[in-house]
Tab-separated table of C-alpha atoms and ligand atoms in Angstrom:
chain	number	residue	atom	x	y	z
J	1262	UNK	CA	15.099	50.011	5.111
J	1263	UNK	CA	12.678	47.308	6.205
J	1264	UNK	CA	13.465	43.813	7.294
J	1265	UNK	CA	11.977	40.358	6.833
J	1266	UNK	CA	11.838	37.741	9.562
J	1267	UNK	CA	12.688	34.306	8.243
J	1268	UNK	CA	10.386	31.760	9.881
J	1269	UNK	CA	11.251	28.094	10.443
J	1270	UNK	CA	8.361	26.356	8.621
J	1271	UNK	CA	8.585	23.291	10.896
J	1272	UNK	CA	8.320	25.219	14.169
J	1273	UNK	CA	6.822	28.584	13.149
J	1274	UNK	CA	9.615	30.199	15.200
J	1275	UNK	CA	11.672	33.141	13.900
J	1276	UNK	CA	15.135	32.213	12.638
J	1277	UNK	CA	16.678	35.555	11.734
J	1278	UNK	CA	15.816	39.053	10.534
J	1279	UNK	CA	17.185	39.963	7.110
J	1280	UNK	CA	17.355	43.523	5.861
J	1281	UNK	CA	15.510	44.054	2.599
J	1282	UNK	CA	17.466	46.185	0.161
J	1283	UNK	CA	16.002	49.307	-1.370
J	1284	UNK	CA	15.930	50.135	-5.077
J	1285	UNK	CA	18.874	52.510	-4.454
J	1286	UNK	CA	20.891	49.715	-2.859
J	1287	UNK	CA	20.058	47.461	-5.791
J	1288	UNK	CA	21.268	50.166	-8.173
J	1289	UNK	CA	24.491	50.537	-6.184
J	1290	UNK	CA	25.092	46.766	-6.423
J	1291	UNK	CA	24.457	46.857	-10.176
J	1292	UNK	CA	26.948	49.720	-10.554
J	1293	UNK	CA	29.557	47.760	-8.578
J	1294	UNK	CA	28.922	44.736	-10.799
J	1295	UNK	CA	29.299	46.859	-13.934
J	1296	UNK	CA	32.502	48.428	-12.573
J	1297	UNK	CA	33.920	44.955	-11.833
J	1298	UNK	CA	33.215	43.575	-15.277
J	1299	UNK	CA	36.381	44.645	-17.077
J	1300	UNK	CA	38.736	43.301	-14.438
J	1301	UNK	CA	36.820	40.010	-14.042
J	1302	UNK	CA	36.697	39.228	-17.736
J	1303	UNK	CA	40.439	40.036	-17.919
J	1304	UNK	CA	41.321	37.389	-15.302
J	1305	UNK	CA	43.278	34.727	-17.174
J	1306	UNK	CA	41.190	31.609	-17.878
J	1307	UNK	CA	43.252	29.345	-15.625
J	1308	UNK	CA	43.024	31.858	-12.777
J	1309	UNK	CA	39.269	32.265	-13.161
J	1310	UNK	CA	38.989	28.469	-13.127
J	1311	UNK	CA	41.142	28.301	-9.995
J	1312	UNK	CA	38.974	30.890	-8.219
J	1313	UNK	CA	35.825	28.932	-9.058
J	1314	UNK	CA	37.410	25.743	-7.713
J	1315	UNK	CA	38.363	27.607	-4.518
J	1316	UNK	CA	34.768	28.802	-4.245
J	1317	UNK	CA	33.640	25.159	-4.578
J	1318	UNK	CA	36.133	24.187	-1.833
J	1319	UNK	CA	34.697	26.873	0.458
J	1320	UNK	CA	31.212	25.460	-0.121
J	1321	UNK	CA	32.508	21.947	0.520
J	1322	UNK	CA	34.032	22.904	3.845
J	1323	UNK	CA	30.740	24.535	4.930
J	1324	UNK	CA	28.303	21.867	3.676
J	1325	UNK	CA	26.938	21.070	7.130
J	1326	UNK	CA	26.420	24.724	8.005
J	1327	UNK	CA	24.658	25.470	4.693
J	1328	UNK	CA	22.437	22.394	4.975
J	1329	UNK	CA	21.449	23.243	8.563
J	1330	UNK	CA	20.641	26.796	7.483
J	1331	UNK	CA	18.356	25.494	4.721
J	1332	UNK	CA	16.660	23.098	7.099
J	1333	UNK	CA	15.993	25.914	9.575
J	1334	UNK	CA	14.998	28.567	7.056
J	1335	UNK	CA	13.169	26.494	4.420
J	1336	UNK	CA	12.163	23.284	6.231
J	1337	UNK	CA	14.059	20.996	3.853
J	1338	UNK	CA	14.800	17.550	5.305
J	1339	UNK	CA	18.431	17.250	6.420
J	1340	UNK	CA	19.331	14.673	3.765
J	1341	UNK	CA	17.859	16.764	0.960
J	1342	UNK	CA	19.483	19.956	2.242
J	1343	UNK	CA	22.893	18.251	2.334
J	1344	UNK	CA	22.394	17.099	-1.265
J	1345	UNK	CA	21.437	20.652	-2.281
J	1346	UNK	CA	24.553	22.177	-0.695
J	1347	UNK	CA	26.637	19.495	-2.399
J	1348	UNK	CA	25.072	20.447	-5.698
J	1349	UNK	CA	26.360	24.033	-5.329
J	1350	UNK	CA	29.884	22.650	-4.888
J	1351	UNK	CA	29.508	20.288	-7.852
J	1352	UNK	CA	28.017	22.892	-10.206
J	1353	UNK	CA	30.875	25.277	-9.387
J	1354	UNK	CA	33.435	22.531	-9.957
J	1355	UNK	CA	31.825	21.513	-13.262
J	1356	UNK	CA	31.782	25.068	-14.671
J	1357	UNK	CA	35.275	25.772	-13.322
J	1358	UNK	CA	36.390	23.679	-16.303
J	1359	UNK	CA	34.749	26.113	-18.735
J	1360	UNK	CA	36.998	29.221	-18.846
J	1361	UNK	CA	39.890	27.275	-20.417
J	1362	UNK	CA	37.554	25.629	-22.936
J	1363	UNK	CA	35.752	28.698	-24.299
J	1364	UNK	CA	37.194	28.171	-27.734
J	1365	UNK	CA	35.870	30.085	-30.693
J	1366	UNK	CA	35.827	28.892	-34.293
J	1367	UNK	CA	38.002	29.567	-37.310
J	1368	UNK	CA	35.872	29.730	-40.444
J	1369	UNK	CA	37.378	29.539	-43.946
J	1370	UNK	CA	36.963	32.797	-45.876
J	1371	UNK	CA	38.797	34.263	-48.893
J	1372	UNK	CA	41.288	37.107	-48.336
J	1373	UNK	CA	41.925	36.593	-44.663
J	1374	UNK	CA	40.966	34.615	-41.605
J	1375	UNK	CA	37.693	34.646	-39.753
J	1376	UNK	CA	37.480	33.819	-36.048
J	1377	UNK	CA	34.783	33.954	-33.412
J	1378	UNK	CA	35.102	34.963	-29.765
J	1379	UNK	CA	32.702	34.234	-26.914
J	1380	UNK	CA	32.418	37.524	-25.061
J	1381	UNK	CA	30.750	37.715	-21.646
J	1382	UNK	CA	27.264	39.149	-21.970
J	1383	UNK	CA	27.859	41.569	-19.058
J	1384	UNK	CA	26.131	42.020	-15.713
J	1385	UNK	CA	23.690	39.173	-15.016
J	1386	UNK	CA	20.655	39.584	-12.758
J	1387	UNK	CA	19.777	36.268	-11.144
J	1388	UNK	CA	16.288	36.024	-9.596
J	1389	UNK	CA	15.784	32.911	-7.468
J	1390	UNK	CA	12.578	31.298	-6.072
J	1391	UNK	CA	12.083	29.899	-2.570
J	1392	UNK	CA	11.671	26.224	-3.384
J	1393	UNK	CA	15.324	25.267	-4.085
J	1394	UNK	CA	17.296	28.293	-2.897
J	1395	UNK	CA	20.781	26.767	-3.198
J	1396	UNK	CA	20.715	24.663	-6.384
J	1397	UNK	CA	18.875	27.251	-8.471
J	1398	UNK	CA	21.261	29.984	-7.336
J	1399	UNK	CA	24.206	27.854	-8.440
J	1400	UNK	CA	22.738	26.961	-11.862
J	1401	UNK	CA	22.881	30.612	-12.897
J	1402	UNK	CA	25.832	31.805	-10.806
J	1403	UNK	CA	28.444	29.217	-11.810
J	1404	UNK	CA	28.227	29.333	-15.637
J	1405	UNK	CA	27.803	33.130	-15.569
J	1406	UNK	CA	30.979	33.621	-13.508
J	1407	UNK	CA	32.815	31.084	-15.671
J	1408	UNK	CA	31.829	33.049	-18.790
J	1409	UNK	CA	33.370	36.221	-17.332
J	1410	UNK	CA	30.082	37.876	-16.330
J	1411	UNK	CA	29.493	39.554	-13.002
J	1412	UNK	CA	26.369	38.555	-11.098
J	1413	UNK	CA	23.826	40.276	-8.847
J	1414	UNK	CA	21.642	37.591	-7.256
J	1415	UNK	CA	18.310	38.206	-5.566
J	1416	UNK	CA	17.087	35.343	-3.381
J	1417	UNK	CA	13.383	34.913	-2.637
J	1418	UNK	CA	12.115	36.969	0.324
J	1419	UNK	CA	11.289	33.876	2.388
J	1420	UNK	CA	14.562	31.991	1.841
J	1421	UNK	CA	17.572	34.331	1.687
J	1422	UNK	CA	19.813	32.758	4.337
J	1423	UNK	CA	21.848	30.254	2.321
J	1424	UNK	CA	22.336	32.688	-0.571
J	1425	UNK	CA	23.691	35.325	1.827
J	1426	UNK	CA	26.125	32.780	3.275
J	1427	UNK	CA	27.198	31.629	-0.197
J	1428	UNK	CA	27.918	35.282	-1.056
J	1429	UNK	CA	30.236	35.468	1.984
J	1430	UNK	CA	31.941	32.216	0.987
J	1431	UNK	CA	32.600	33.623	-2.503
J	1432	UNK	CA	34.541	36.490	-0.925
J	1433	UNK	CA	36.393	34.082	1.372
J	1434	UNK	CA	37.396	32.102	-1.733
J	1435	UNK	CA	38.961	35.194	-3.255
J	1436	UNK	CA	36.257	36.062	-5.788
J	1437	UNK	CA	36.731	39.860	-5.986
J	1438	UNK	CA	34.060	42.070	-4.361
J	1439	UNK	CA	31.552	43.222	-6.954
J	1440	UNK	CA	31.878	40.061	-9.056
J	1441	UNK	CA	29.228	38.070	-7.182
J	1442	UNK	CA	26.809	39.952	-4.930
J	1443	UNK	CA	23.715	38.733	-3.097
J	1444	UNK	CA	21.076	41.427	-2.639
J	1445	UNK	CA	18.081	40.259	-0.566
J	1446	UNK	CA	14.888	42.158	-1.189
J	1447	UNK	CA	11.404	42.171	-2.559
J	1448	UNK	CA	10.675	40.997	-6.082
J	1449	UNK	CA	8.851	44.194	-6.913
J	1450	UNK	CA	11.824	46.284	-5.700
J	1451	UNK	CA	15.194	44.565	-6.168
J	1452	UNK	CA	13.976	42.071	-8.804
J	1453	UNK	CA	12.268	44.835	-10.722
J	1454	UNK	CA	15.448	46.977	-10.685
J	1455	UNK	CA	17.426	44.100	-12.157
J	1456	UNK	CA	14.875	43.872	-14.969
J	1457	UNK	CA	14.661	47.630	-15.542
J	1458	UNK	CA	18.295	48.677	-15.097
J	1459	UNK	CA	20.003	49.172	-18.473
J	1460	UNK	CA	23.390	47.995	-17.176
J	1461	UNK	CA	22.011	44.531	-16.441
J	1462	UNK	CA	22.406	42.724	-19.749
J	1463	UNK	CA	20.814	39.395	-18.911
J	1464	UNK	CA	18.167	38.098	-16.531
J	1465	UNK	CA	18.033	34.527	-15.323
J	1466	UNK	CA	14.669	34.030	-13.680
J	1467	UNK	CA	13.231	30.964	-12.018
J	1468	UNK	CA	9.771	31.258	-10.567
J	1469	UNK	CA	6.122	31.344	-11.456
J	1470	UNK	CA	4.927	31.615	-15.036
J	1471	UNK	CA	2.882	34.691	-14.095
J	1472	UNK	CA	5.902	36.685	-12.835
J	1473	UNK	CA	8.042	35.264	-15.656
J	1474	UNK	CA	5.662	36.722	-18.230
J	1475	UNK	CA	5.954	40.163	-16.617
J	1476	UNK	CA	9.743	39.881	-16.556
J	1477	UNK	CA	9.803	38.901	-20.213
J	1478	UNK	CA	7.798	42.012	-21.084
J	1479	UNK	CA	10.164	44.145	-18.974
J	1480	UNK	CA	13.246	42.687	-20.661
J	1481	UNK	CA	11.763	43.459	-24.088
J	1482	UNK	CA	12.242	47.190	-23.435
J	1483	UNK	CA	16.033	46.734	-23.501
J	1484	UNK	CA	16.098	43.610	-25.680
J	1485	UNK	CA	17.669	42.143	-22.565
J	1486	UNK	CA	18.801	38.518	-22.780
J	1487	UNK	CA	16.605	36.222	-20.744
J	1488	UNK	CA	16.437	32.671	-19.461
J	1489	UNK	CA	13.170	31.586	-17.850
J	1490	UNK	CA	12.535	28.487	-15.742
J	1491	UNK	CA	8.835	28.521	-14.871
J	1492	UNK	CA	6.053	26.267	-13.656
J	1493	UNK	CA	5.241	22.654	-14.407
J	1494	UNK	CA	2.438	20.100	-14.281
J	1495	UNK	CA	4.273	16.998	-15.311
J	1496	UNK	CA	2.889	13.556	-16.042
J	1497	UNK	CA	4.024	10.200	-14.706
J	1498	UNK	CA	2.754	7.718	-17.332
J	1499	UNK	CA	2.423	4.097	-16.241
J	1500	UNK	CA	1.745	1.494	-18.934
J	1501	UNK	CA	0.321	-1.947	-18.175
J	1502	UNK	CA	3.542	-3.623	-19.352
J	1503	UNK	CA	5.649	-1.734	-16.749
J	1504	UNK	CA	7.075	-3.031	-13.486
J	1505	UNK	CA	3.947	-1.858	-11.642
J	1506	UNK	CA	5.406	-2.583	-8.210
J	1507	UNK	CA	8.357	-0.260	-8.844
J	1508	UNK	CA	6.245	2.365	-10.554
J	1509	UNK	CA	3.875	2.508	-7.569
J	1510	UNK	CA	6.635	2.402	-4.957
J	1511	UNK	CA	8.500	5.316	-6.526
J	1512	UNK	CA	5.556	7.501	-7.623
J	1513	UNK	CA	5.154	9.245	-4.212
J	1514	UNK	CA	8.769	10.430	-4.257
J	1515	UNK	CA	8.354	11.821	-7.782
J	1516	UNK	CA	5.751	14.275	-6.522
J	1517	UNK	CA	6.102	14.598	-2.736
J	1518	UNK	CA	9.821	15.397	-2.800
J	1519	UNK	CA	10.340	18.828	-1.213
J	1520	UNK	CA	6.664	18.543	-0.127
J	1521	UNK	CA	5.648	18.885	-3.774
J	1522	UNK	CA	7.255	22.324	-4.000
J	1523	UNK	CA	9.164	21.173	-7.032
J	1524	UNK	CA	8.736	22.493	-10.561
J	1525	UNK	CA	9.506	18.964	-11.826
J	1526	UNK	CA	6.899	17.274	-9.594
J	1527	UNK	CA	5.128	14.502	-11.477
J	1528	UNK	CA	1.789	15.719	-10.161
J	1529	UNK	CA	-0.444	13.943	-12.681
J	1530	UNK	CA	-0.202	10.150	-12.597
J	1531	UNK	CA	-1.649	8.579	-15.752
J	1532	UNK	CA	-2.267	4.827	-15.497
J	1533	UNK	CA	-3.323	2.412	-18.228
J	1534	UNK	CA	-6.895	1.495	-17.267
J	1535	UNK	CA	-6.287	-2.274	-17.232
J	1536	UNK	CA	-3.829	-1.947	-14.297
J	1537	UNK	CA	-5.434	0.982	-12.465
J	1538	UNK	CA	-6.838	-1.124	-9.635
J	1539	UNK	CA	-3.558	-2.967	-9.058
J	1540	UNK	CA	-1.586	0.297	-9.208
J	1541	UNK	CA	-3.846	2.050	-6.680
J	1542	UNK	CA	-3.635	-0.919	-4.295
J	1543	UNK	CA	0.168	-0.657	-4.395
J	1544	UNK	CA	0.256	3.156	-4.305
J	1545	UNK	CA	-1.732	3.439	-1.065
J	1546	UNK	CA	0.842	1.791	1.255
J	1547	UNK	CA	3.650	3.636	-0.562
J	1548	UNK	CA	1.983	7.015	0.109
J	1549	UNK	CA	1.235	6.144	3.722
J	1550	UNK	CA	4.864	5.088	4.222
J	1551	UNK	CA	6.291	8.493	3.296
J	1552	UNK	CA	8.000	9.710	6.462
J	1553	UNK	CA	6.737	13.238	7.135
J	1554	UNK	CA	8.211	14.998	10.132
J	1555	UNK	CA	11.015	16.941	11.788
J	1556	UNK	CA	13.276	18.013	8.935
J	1557	UNK	CA	16.328	17.852	11.209
J	1558	UNK	CA	15.984	14.074	11.397
J	1559	UNK	CA	18.018	12.038	8.912
J	1560	UNK	CA	15.012	9.667	8.614
J	1561	UNK	CA	12.609	12.356	7.387
J	1562	UNK	CA	11.557	12.200	3.741
J	1563	UNK	CA	9.115	15.104	3.637
J	1564	UNK	CA	9.045	18.337	5.609
J	1565	UNK	CA	6.505	21.140	5.941
J	1566	UNK	CA	5.347	23.618	3.311
J	1567	UNK	CA	7.137	26.958	3.188
J	1568	UNK	CA	4.447	29.130	4.843
J	1569	UNK	CA	0.932	29.253	6.249
J	1570	UNK	CA	-0.224	31.195	3.176
J	1571	UNK	CA	1.188	28.571	0.830
J	1572	UNK	CA	-0.460	25.802	2.851
J	1573	UNK	CA	-3.815	27.575	2.497
J	1574	UNK	CA	-3.197	27.822	-1.270
J	1575	UNK	CA	-2.415	24.096	-1.510
J	1576	UNK	CA	-5.428	23.194	0.642
J	1577	UNK	CA	-7.717	25.191	-1.653
J	1578	UNK	CA	-7.243	22.464	-4.299
J	1579	UNK	CA	-8.651	19.876	-1.901
J	1580	UNK	CA	-11.986	21.376	-0.796
J	1581	UNK	CA	-14.596	19.449	1.181
J	1582	UNK	CA	-15.962	16.761	-1.080
J	1583	UNK	CA	-12.773	16.500	-3.142
J	1584	UNK	CA	-12.151	12.925	-4.371
J	1585	UNK	CA	-9.443	12.037	-1.826
J	1586	UNK	CA	-8.524	8.408	-2.524
J	1587	UNK	CA	-6.083	8.253	0.393
J	1588	UNK	CA	-3.498	10.384	2.124
J	1589	UNK	CA	-0.495	10.160	4.422
J	1590	UNK	CA	-0.085	11.672	7.857
J	1591	UNK	CA	1.546	14.762	9.350
J	1592	UNK	CA	2.906	15.595	12.814
J	1593	UNK	CA	0.751	17.363	15.388
J	1594	UNK	CA	1.663	20.781	16.732
J	1595	UNK	CA	3.230	23.798	15.060
J	1596	UNK	CA	4.530	23.815	11.505
J	1597	UNK	CA	3.025	24.334	8.060
J	1598	UNK	CA	2.273	20.652	7.479
J	1599	UNK	CA	0.158	19.202	4.721
J	1600	UNK	CA	-0.273	15.446	4.214
J	1601	UNK	CA	0.665	13.631	1.001
J	1602	UNK	CA	-2.695	13.461	-0.772
J	1603	UNK	CA	-3.908	11.383	-3.717
J	1604	UNK	CA	-6.955	12.587	-5.656
J	1605	UNK	CA	-8.820	10.083	-7.845
J	1606	UNK	CA	-10.754	9.982	-10.040
J	1607	UNK	CA	-9.806	13.365	-11.526
J	1608	UNK	CA	-10.977	14.390	-14.977
J	1609	UNK	CA	-8.989	16.461	-17.449
J	1610	UNK	CA	-10.182	20.034	-16.903
J	1611	UNK	CA	-10.588	19.837	-13.111
J	1612	UNK	CA	-8.598	22.532	-11.267
J	1613	UNK	CA	-6.410	19.886	-9.644
J	1614	UNK	CA	-5.580	18.685	-13.169
J	1615	UNK	CA	-4.840	22.056	-14.746
J	1616	UNK	CA	-3.153	24.089	-11.970
J	1617	UNK	CA	0.365	23.762	-10.606
J	1618	UNK	CA	-0.561	23.080	-6.971
J	1619	UNK	CA	3.088	23.171	-5.784
J	1620	UNK	CA	2.272	21.000	-2.790
J	1621	UNK	CA	1.973	17.293	-1.934
J	1622	UNK	CA	-1.182	16.660	-3.972
J	1623	UNK	CA	-1.244	14.251	-6.915
J	1624	UNK	CA	-4.046	13.236	-9.265
J	1625	UNK	CA	-4.550	9.791	-10.806
J	1626	UNK	CA	-6.297	9.455	-14.176
J	1627	UNK	CA	-6.711	6.319	-16.306
J	1628	UNK	CA	-5.987	6.153	-20.052
J	1629	UNK	CA	-6.954	3.626	-22.721
J	1630	UNK	CA	-3.937	3.508	-25.024
J	1631	UNK	CA	-0.640	5.111	-25.992
J	1632	UNK	CA	-2.229	7.870	-28.058
J	1633	UNK	CA	-4.490	8.905	-25.208
J	1634	UNK	CA	-1.589	8.838	-22.739
J	1635	UNK	CA	0.387	11.265	-24.910
J	1636	UNK	CA	-2.650	13.500	-25.454
J	1637	UNK	CA	-3.372	13.664	-21.699
J	1638	UNK	CA	0.280	14.351	-20.850
J	1639	UNK	CA	0.280	17.204	-23.370
J	1640	UNK	CA	-3.011	18.618	-22.072
J	1641	UNK	CA	-1.216	21.405	-20.187
J	1642	UNK	CA	0.269	24.796	-20.969
J	1643	UNK	CA	3.404	23.526	-19.188
J	1644	UNK	CA	6.090	21.120	-20.393
J	1645	UNK	CA	8.923	20.718	-17.926
J	1646	UNK	CA	9.495	17.090	-16.950
J	1647	UNK	CA	7.815	13.698	-16.817
J	1648	UNK	CA	8.280	9.960	-16.451
J	1649	UNK	CA	7.354	6.961	-18.589
J	1650	UNK	CA	7.063	3.454	-17.148
J	1651	UNK	CA	7.039	0.608	-19.680
J	1652	UNK	CA	9.061	-2.499	-20.544
J	1653	UNK	CA	8.596	-1.886	-24.282
J	1654	UNK	CA	11.636	-0.007	-25.630
J	1655	UNK	CA	9.883	1.155	-28.797
J	1656	UNK	CA	6.979	2.548	-26.800
J	1657	UNK	CA	9.335	4.294	-24.371
J	1658	UNK	CA	10.985	6.104	-27.264
J	1659	UNK	CA	7.722	6.869	-29.102
J	1660	UNK	CA	6.138	8.344	-25.991
J	1661	UNK	CA	9.308	10.238	-25.012
J	1662	UNK	CA	9.315	11.826	-28.472
J	1663	UNK	CA	5.571	12.527	-28.293
J	1664	UNK	CA	5.396	14.295	-24.941
J	1665	UNK	CA	6.146	18.025	-25.285
J	1666	UNK	CA	8.395	18.492	-22.305
J	1667	UNK	CA	12.048	19.304	-21.702
J	1668	UNK	CA	13.149	16.521	-19.341
J	1669	UNK	CA	11.875	12.956	-19.372
J	1670	UNK	CA	12.949	9.811	-17.608
J	1671	UNK	CA	12.068	6.241	-18.547
J	1672	UNK	CA	11.588	3.709	-15.737
J	1673	UNK	CA	12.983	6.276	-13.321
J	1674	UNK	CA	12.137	9.678	-11.895
J	1675	UNK	CA	15.582	11.086	-12.340
J	1676	UNK	CA	16.113	14.465	-10.773
J	1677	UNK	CA	18.090	17.249	-12.367
J	1678	UNK	CA	21.666	16.351	-13.287
J	1679	UNK	CA	23.891	19.406	-13.517
J	1680	UNK	CA	25.839	18.005	-16.461
J	1681	UNK	CA	22.760	17.500	-18.680
J	1682	UNK	CA	20.574	20.282	-20.106
J	1683	UNK	CA	17.501	21.357	-18.152
J	1684	UNK	CA	14.565	23.555	-19.121
J	1685	UNK	CA	11.008	23.680	-20.318
J	1686	UNK	CA	8.804	23.571	-23.385
J	1687	UNK	CA	5.773	25.842	-23.772
J	1688	UNK	CA	5.007	27.991	-20.704
J	1689	UNK	CA	7.561	26.143	-18.564
J	1690	UNK	CA	10.331	28.350	-19.785
J	1691	UNK	CA	12.699	29.742	-22.333
J	1692	UNK	CA	16.250	28.557	-22.935
J	1693	UNK	CA	18.171	25.854	-21.111
J	1694	UNK	CA	20.326	25.777	-18.014
J	1695	UNK	CA	23.002	23.292	-16.939
J	1696	UNK	CA	24.743	20.755	-19.138
J	1697	UNK	CA	27.745	21.275	-21.396
J	1698	UNK	CA	26.304	24.311	-23.231
J	1699	UNK	CA	25.116	26.469	-20.314
J	1700	UNK	CA	28.030	28.903	-20.591
J	1701	UNK	CA	26.855	29.830	-24.110
J	1702	UNK	CA	23.779	31.438	-22.550
J	1703	UNK	CA	26.116	33.957	-20.851
J	1704	UNK	CA	28.146	34.915	-23.899
J	1705	UNK	CA	27.707	36.830	-27.122
J	1706	UNK	CA	29.373	35.473	-30.255
J	1707	UNK	CA	31.653	38.029	-31.847
J	1708	UNK	CA	32.840	37.423	-35.401
J	1709	UNK	CA	36.154	39.019	-36.483
J	1710	UNK	CA	37.577	39.033	-40.007
J	1711	UNK	CA	41.293	39.770	-40.374
J	1712	UNK	CA	42.469	40.653	-43.864
J	1713	UNK	CA	45.658	39.031	-45.110
J	1714	UNK	CA	45.847	41.328	-48.105
Y	728	NAD	P1	7.663	33.802	-7.837
Y	728	NAD	O1	7.470	33.990	-9.290
Y	728	NAD	O2	6.634	34.337	-6.914
Y	728	NAD	O3	9.032	34.460	-7.359
Y	728	NAD	C1	10.272	34.083	-7.916
Y	728	NAD	C2	11.271	35.208	-7.669
Y	728	NAD	O4	10.860	36.358	-8.423
Y	728	NAD	C3	11.378	35.670	-6.224
Y	728	NAD	O5	12.729	35.972	-5.929
Y	728	NAD	C4	10.547	36.936	-6.224
Y	728	NAD	O6	10.941	37.846	-5.230
Y	728	NAD	C5	10.847	37.492	-7.605
Y	728	NAD	N1	9.863	38.447	-8.126
Y	728	NAD	C6	8.552	38.560	-7.815
Y	728	NAD	N2	8.001	39.589	-8.484
Y	728	NAD	C7	8.978	40.139	-9.242
Y	728	NAD	C8	9.021	41.231	-10.155
Y	728	NAD	N3	7.958	41.972	-10.434
Y	728	NAD	N4	10.196	41.513	-10.772
Y	728	NAD	C9	11.290	40.765	-10.536
Y	728	NAD	N5	11.309	39.735	-9.652
Y	728	NAD	C10	10.170	39.422	-9.029
Y	728	NAD	O7	7.879	32.237	-7.646
Y	728	NAD	P2	8.057	31.416	-6.300
Y	728	NAD	O8	6.722	31.324	-5.657
Y	728	NAD	O9	9.213	31.946	-5.507
Y	728	NAD	O10	8.514	29.992	-6.874
Y	728	NAD	C11	7.613	29.013	-7.236
Y	728	NAD	C12	7.489	28.926	-8.739
Y	728	NAD	O11	8.769	28.728	-9.338
Y	728	NAD	C13	6.663	27.755	-9.208
Y	728	NAD	O12	5.793	28.131	-10.243
Y	728	NAD	C14	7.702	26.766	-9.749
Y	728	NAD	O13	7.223	25.862	-10.710
Y	728	NAD	C15	8.713	27.692	-10.304
Y	728	NAD	N6	10.004	27.008	-10.432
Y	728	NAD	C16	10.453	26.644	-11.674
Y	728	NAD	C17	11.655	25.955	-11.801
Y	728	NAD	C18	12.194	25.564	-13.132
Y	728	NAD	O14	13.377	25.264	-13.213
Y	728	NAD	N7	11.399	25.553	-14.191
Y	728	NAD	C19	12.390	25.644	-10.658
Y	728	NAD	C20	11.886	26.019	-9.421
Y	728	NAD	C21	10.695	26.709	-9.314
């Protein structure tokens, strides 16, 4: 067995060594999950709900510990990390209401009655990326457990610490062993076993579009159920009739949150040409005001990138001679820092326009009218999120309907709400997570006819 040393991205110091599981250990976890399925699905709905609420209470009483672990292991600012830990609690609480509400239907038929049941799909393999280790774990884990599935979760190599702790808290809450297991390991080893193993009946994958495509092909061999949450290159569209001051003041946070390592980052700002100059004049002080620094400080708004390799990747989109309009600052000394950076002018087709940079780099591009704004926003293989700034209600609705993306906000950059559906169009994903219907993605509908004759 090999191990991985988690590095604090703000200090470059080791945090902890984590053992990486082998394919055999992954198989053993899958077998345990399969063996636990019958007893877990047989737990009475109210008892399953109670166990999920106890799990949420365990998270709640360890919020500070989980947040500090994420700050140390992933470099997330303390405020953001606390919000992320709170989201795990809230997602568990929300889906704890599901077991008692998994009603089927009664459909009129001649000669008998016809009813449907929502059966748990089986063992779920949950593959999590490094950018939001806690929330993304919870989005799959909570509705799957509520549906009566057992779960084997694989955190990303670089950020396993909070998932491991959440696995311990599940046991402390009384979730039976084998029902929710966290198996740290490499994507090509543990992740691949989850995809290939016939006893895993569903994969929930969040990560890059490239790996997602490979996973989709792997799942096809078993016709394995699959939810994909993949990359994004979302637009923030600012019309001349918008509150330009607010649009400019908030734009940095819509892309530099989590140092831009956010699938929902609004990394292409589109501005109506007539207000471009005014917008840029307001954007510059807003970008320079973003507080980048020690993630342990409550004042910090942006921390470091996850690794030196990722910083080099981000920097490759800003080569010498790149059209840097202005940028923020970063601390001196160790840490994988990269300053908030605004590129303008950027033409459709430039690499910074087409690629998901996944760092604090945003492009600004002018547009002439509504039709061009929609066309530019849709000029991407991705379609995950986006924002529209306008004071014209009709335009807000027209543009929201015209942009091919799963999650839009008007005059806001709303982040993910666990009680509303989330997911992508086009190459940003397949299926939806969160919201009132998420449990359906972990069940199979069974139709039963009972003769009365
Ligand atoms: P990644 O695709 O490199 O890895 C994601 C996970 O897949 C990791 O746990 C990794 O170990 C695992 N993996 C890698 N190869 C595998 C294989 N062959 N089989 C099975 N598992 C394998 O992505 P990342 O770099 O960790 O995350 C960043 C990406 O995630 C970005 O593209 C981002 O947009 C995307 N993302 C999307 C959403 C969303 O909801 N749409 C949310 C967060 C991140």
